[in-house]
Structures are given as structure tokens and as C-alpha cells.
Amino acid sequence: IGNILLGTIGIFIHEANADPITTTWFRCAFGLIGLTIWFAFRHQLKQLSLPSHTMLWVIASGVLMVTGWGMFFAAIDHVSASVATVLFHVQPFWVLVLNIWWLKESIKRQRIISILLAMVGLVLATGIAEQILLSTSSSNFAFSKHYWLSVGACIFGALCMACVTIIAKKLRGIHAGVIAWWQCAIGATVLIMWPFI
């Protein structure tokens, strides 16, 4: 179900023709509603209260998630969905770097090779390599400033999402659904006025 939601979100973004921040707000609002119903259905609403010492990390996680999705939604206006997807999915590389730098974890070579192979597969599956080869072979090939800004937005958005993953690792005692609920609540609250402006 999660993959179906992620795989079809681009259709709704395209059809809605909404700006990136409005799209991000609706994503957070729908996520908040869905997760609240889920917790209520399972009689687990009490789990949503967090210890005070974790709130700063959870707020940071929510802000980073909103920023990451906002960057992605802004980028797909100027690059193809396949390019944006490939660039946004450099997140595992950022996670590796942050694991080594921030958490001081040692990473096995096999894990690095696996991620490299996955990225190559993603590039081949989306056809991005073919697009670049065809574009560079034409005499009038040039990428606009907006294209490169969008590339940067995707890479920065991937870094934000990698930070969200690292923070989740630091908050191991908290259920992942609770963290997701708070991320959606923060995003929906921070951006609540934007769709009405």
C-alpha cells in the first residue's frame, strides 16, 4: 500500500496543479488524518504523547521532512519525474555518510556496493541515462538555470530525508508510526495558512 501511494503521488500532484508548499501541506494533512484514524481504531491514541526530552528531536525531524518533500515537489516542475526520483533517491548515500560522520558507525563494503548497484538499477529503470545521452548528442543541448536549481533541490531534499532517518534511529524507543504522526502534525501546523493565501 505504501509503494502504491508513493508510486501514484505524482499523478495527483500533476492533476491538482498545486504549488509545492500547498502539495506538501495536503500530504501532511492527509497523513495526519490517516494516522490519527489508525491510532484511534487501535485504541492507541495515548501513545502519541512523547517524553519532553525527545520533543526537540521530533520537531527537527518534522521540519526536515516537510523541507525534503517541499524540495522534491518544487523540483518536479523543472525536471522530469524520472530525474527527480533518481536524484531524490540518493538518500541512502546520505544515510551512509551521516552514519559514519554523526553516529560513528563502521559501514561494510558490501553495503556500499549494494547501494551503488541499487542506484544503477534505478537509473536504468527510469531511463535517465538514455535521456542524458540523447540530450548531449543534440547540438542545441543546454540545461537551464531552473534545471540545476531543481537538481540541487532534489539532492538537498534527499539530505533532509536522510537526516530524518538518522533521527529516527536515535529515537529507537518510540514507535515509527508515532514519529510519523508528529511529523505530519508539525507539517500540517506550520504550513496551515499557505493553501488559503
PDB file of C-alpha atoms in Angstrom, residues 69-178:
ATOM      1  CA  TRP A  69       9.129  16.905   0.432  1.00  0.00           C
ATOM      2  CA  GLY A  70       8.831  20.600  -0.404  1.00  0.00           C
ATOM      3  CA  MET A  71      12.155  20.433  -2.257  1.00  0.00           C
ATOM      4  CA  PHE A  72      11.022  17.347  -4.192  1.00  0.00           C
ATOM      5  CA  PHE A  73       7.659  18.828  -5.179  1.00  0.00           C
ATOM      6  CA  ALA A  74       9.363  22.085  -6.257  1.00  0.00           C
ATOM      7  CA  ALA A  75      11.920  20.188  -8.353  1.00  0.00           C
ATOM      8  CA  ILE A  76       9.461  18.160 -10.419  1.00  0.00           C
ATOM      9  CA  ASP A  77       8.215  21.380 -12.010  1.00  0.00           C
ATOM     10  CA  HIS A  78      11.548  21.781 -13.826  1.00  0.00           C
ATOM     11  CA  VAL A  79      12.965  18.265 -14.260  1.00  0.00           C
ATOM     12  CA  SER A  80      11.281  15.072 -15.389  1.00  0.00           C
ATOM     13  CA  ALA A  81       9.744  12.811 -12.757  1.00  0.00           C
ATOM     14  CA  SER A  82      12.381  10.152 -13.511  1.00  0.00           C
ATOM     15  CA  VAL A  83      15.291  12.560 -12.965  1.00  0.00           C
ATOM     16  CA  ALA A  84      13.745  13.875  -9.743  1.00  0.00           C
ATOM     17  CA  THR A  85      13.158  10.331  -8.494  1.00  0.00           C
ATOM     18  CA  VAL A  86      16.737   9.257  -9.175  1.00  0.00           C
ATOM     19  CA  LEU A  87      18.174  12.359  -7.547  1.00  0.00           C
ATOM     20  CA  PHE A  88      15.863  12.150  -4.528  1.00  0.00           C
ATOM     21  CA  HIS A  89      16.846   8.524  -4.012  1.00  0.00           C
ATOM     22  CA  VAL A  90      20.471   9.369  -3.312  1.00  0.00           C
ATOM     23  CA  GLN A  91      19.157   9.367   0.255  1.00  0.00           C
ATOM     24  CA  PRO A  92      20.866   6.012   1.106  1.00  0.00           C
ATOM     25  CA  PHE A  93      24.223   7.601   0.277  1.00  0.00           C
ATOM     26  CA  TRP A  94      23.487  10.487   2.634  1.00  0.00           C
ATOM     27  CA  VAL A  95      22.423   7.980   5.312  1.00  0.00           C
ATOM     28  CA  LEU A  96      25.761   6.174   4.921  1.00  0.00           C
ATOM     29  CA  VAL A  97      27.703   9.432   5.224  1.00  0.00           C
ATOM     30  CA  LEU A  98      25.689  10.530   8.274  1.00  0.00           C
ATOM     31  CA  ASN A  99      26.061   7.089   9.886  1.00  0.00           C
ATOM     32  CA  ILE A 100      29.827   7.354   9.552  1.00  0.00           C
ATOM     33  CA  TRP A 101      30.143  11.044  10.461  1.00  0.00           C
ATOM     34  CA  TRP A 102      27.428  11.574  13.090  1.00  0.00           C
ATOM     35  CA  LEU A 103      26.780   8.139  14.605  1.00  0.00           C
ATOM     36  CA  LYS A 104      30.414   6.970  14.170  1.00  0.00           C
ATOM     37  CA  GLU A 105      29.259   3.643  12.722  1.00  0.00           C
ATOM     38  CA  SER A 106      31.503   1.483  10.572  1.00  0.00           C
ATOM     39  CA  ILE A 107      29.957   0.552   7.229  1.00  0.00           C
ATOM     40  CA  LYS A 108      30.743  -2.716   5.464  1.00  0.00           C
ATOM     41  CA  ARG A 109      31.933  -2.576   1.861  1.00  0.00           C
ATOM     42  CA  GLN A 110      29.118  -4.970   0.858  1.00  0.00           C
ATOM     43  CA  ARG A 111      26.515  -2.395   1.973  1.00  0.00           C
ATOM     44  CA  ILE A 112      28.142   0.350  -0.108  1.00  0.00           C
ATOM     45  CA  ILE A 113      28.280  -1.924  -3.167  1.00  0.00           C
ATOM     46  CA  SER A 114      24.617  -2.886  -2.669  1.00  0.00           C
ATOM     47  CA  ILE A 115      23.532   0.748  -2.608  1.00  0.00           C
ATOM     48  CA  LEU A 116      25.630   1.540  -5.698  1.00  0.00           C
ATOM     49  CA  LEU A 117      24.022  -1.367  -7.573  1.00  0.00           C
ATOM     50  CA  ALA A 118      20.558  -0.233  -6.477  1.00  0.00           C
ATOM     51  CA  MET A 119      21.260   3.283  -7.773  1.00  0.00           C
ATOM     52  CA  VAL A 120      22.483   1.908 -11.121  1.00  0.00           C
ATOM     53  CA  GLY A 121      19.292  -0.168 -11.347  1.00  0.00           C
ATOM     54  CA  LEU A 122      17.182   2.887 -10.555  1.00  0.00           C
ATOM     55  CA  VAL A 123      18.947   4.939 -13.237  1.00  0.00           C
ATOM     56  CA  LEU A 124      18.410   2.173 -15.810  1.00  0.00           C
ATOM     57  CA  ALA A 125      14.780   1.604 -14.812  1.00  0.00           C
ATOM     58  CA  THR A 126      13.825   5.271 -15.148  1.00  0.00           C
ATOM     59  CA  GLY A 127      15.615   5.751 -18.482  1.00  0.00           C
ATOM     60  CA  ILE A 128      17.523   8.778 -17.209  1.00  0.00           C
ATOM     61  CA  ALA A 129      20.810   7.614 -18.768  1.00  0.00           C
ATOM     62  CA  GLU A 130      19.169   7.365 -22.206  1.00  0.00           C
ATOM     63  CA  GLN A 131      17.635  10.840 -21.811  1.00  0.00           C
ATOM     64  CA  ILE A 132      21.003  12.373 -20.948  1.00  0.00           C
ATOM     65  CA  LEU A 133      22.751  10.607 -23.843  1.00  0.00           C
ATOM     66  CA  LEU A 134      20.096  11.757 -26.304  1.00  0.00           C
ATOM     67  CA  SER A 135      20.209  15.300 -24.957  1.00  0.00           C
ATOM     68  CA  THR A 136      24.005  15.576 -25.086  1.00  0.00           C
ATOM     69  CA  SER A 137      24.100  14.299 -28.656  1.00  0.00           C
ATOM     70  CA  SER A 138      21.931  17.177 -29.884  1.00  0.00           C
ATOM     71  CA  SER A 139      23.685  20.347 -30.959  1.00  0.00           C
ATOM     72  CA  ASN A 140      21.424  22.692 -29.002  1.00  0.00           C
ATOM     73  CA  PHE A 141      21.895  20.844 -25.707  1.00  0.00           C
ATOM     74  CA  ALA A 142      21.742  23.071 -22.645  1.00  0.00           C
ATOM     75  CA  PHE A 143      20.230  22.770 -19.205  1.00  0.00           C
ATOM     76  CA  SER A 144      18.510  25.866 -17.828  1.00  0.00           C
ATOM     77  CA  LYS A 145      19.262  27.524 -14.506  1.00  0.00           C
ATOM     78  CA  HIS A 146      15.933  26.159 -13.216  1.00  0.00           C
ATOM     79  CA  TYR A 147      17.052  22.643 -14.112  1.00  0.00           C
ATOM     80  CA  TRP A 148      20.220  22.910 -11.999  1.00  0.00           C
ATOM     81  CA  LEU A 149      18.350  24.562  -9.133  1.00  0.00           C
ATOM     82  CA  SER A 150      15.912  21.628  -9.226  1.00  0.00           C
ATOM     83  CA  VAL A 151      18.800  19.147  -9.225  1.00  0.00           C
ATOM     84  CA  GLY A 152      20.164  20.908  -6.133  1.00  0.00           C
ATOM     85  CA  ALA A 153      16.698  20.903  -4.533  1.00  0.00           C
ATOM     86  CA  CYS A 154      16.399  17.124  -5.022  1.00  0.00           C
ATOM     87  CA  ILE A 155      19.835  16.456  -3.551  1.00  0.00           C
ATOM     88  CA  PHE A 156      19.168  18.775  -0.593  1.00  0.00           C
ATOM     89  CA  GLY A 157      15.728  17.188  -0.100  1.00  0.00           C
ATOM     90  CA  ALA A 158      17.380  13.762  -0.055  1.00  0.00           C
ATOM     91  CA  LEU A 159      19.799  15.028   2.615  1.00  0.00           C
ATOM     92  CA  CYS A 160      16.851  16.258   4.709  1.00  0.00           C
ATOM     93  CA  MET A 161      15.150  12.857   4.455  1.00  0.00           C
ATOM     94  CA  ALA A 162      18.417  11.111   5.373  1.00  0.00           C
ATOM     95  CA  CYS A 163      18.585  13.279   8.499  1.00  0.00           C
ATOM     96  CA  VAL A 164      15.009  12.198   9.301  1.00  0.00           C
ATOM     97  CA  THR A 165      16.170   8.563   9.073  1.00  0.00           C
ATOM     98  CA  ILE A 166      19.144   9.215  11.374  1.00  0.00           C
ATOM     99  CA  ILE A 167      16.937  10.997  13.928  1.00  0.00           C
ATOM    100  CA  ALA A 168      14.529   8.033  13.847  1.00  0.00           C
ATOM    101  CA  LYS A 169      17.487   5.786  14.692  1.00  0.00           C
ATOM    102  CA  LYS A 170      18.251   7.990  17.698  1.00  0.00           C
ATOM    103  CA  LEU A 171      14.605   7.695  18.806  1.00  0.00           C
ATOM    104  CA  ARG A 172      14.511   3.893  18.743  1.00  0.00           C
ATOM    105  CA  GLY A 173      12.278   3.688  21.809  1.00  0.00           C
ATOM    106  CA  ILE A 174       9.442   5.482  20.012  1.00  0.00           C
ATOM    107  CA  HIS A 175       7.152   3.647  17.580  1.00  0.00           C
ATOM    108  CA  ALA A 176       7.747   4.700  13.956  1.00  0.00           C
ATOM    109  CA  GLY A 177       4.042   5.465  13.486  1.00  0.00           C
ATOM    110  CA  VAL A 178       4.158   7.915  16.403  1.00  0.00           C
TER     111      VAL A 178
END
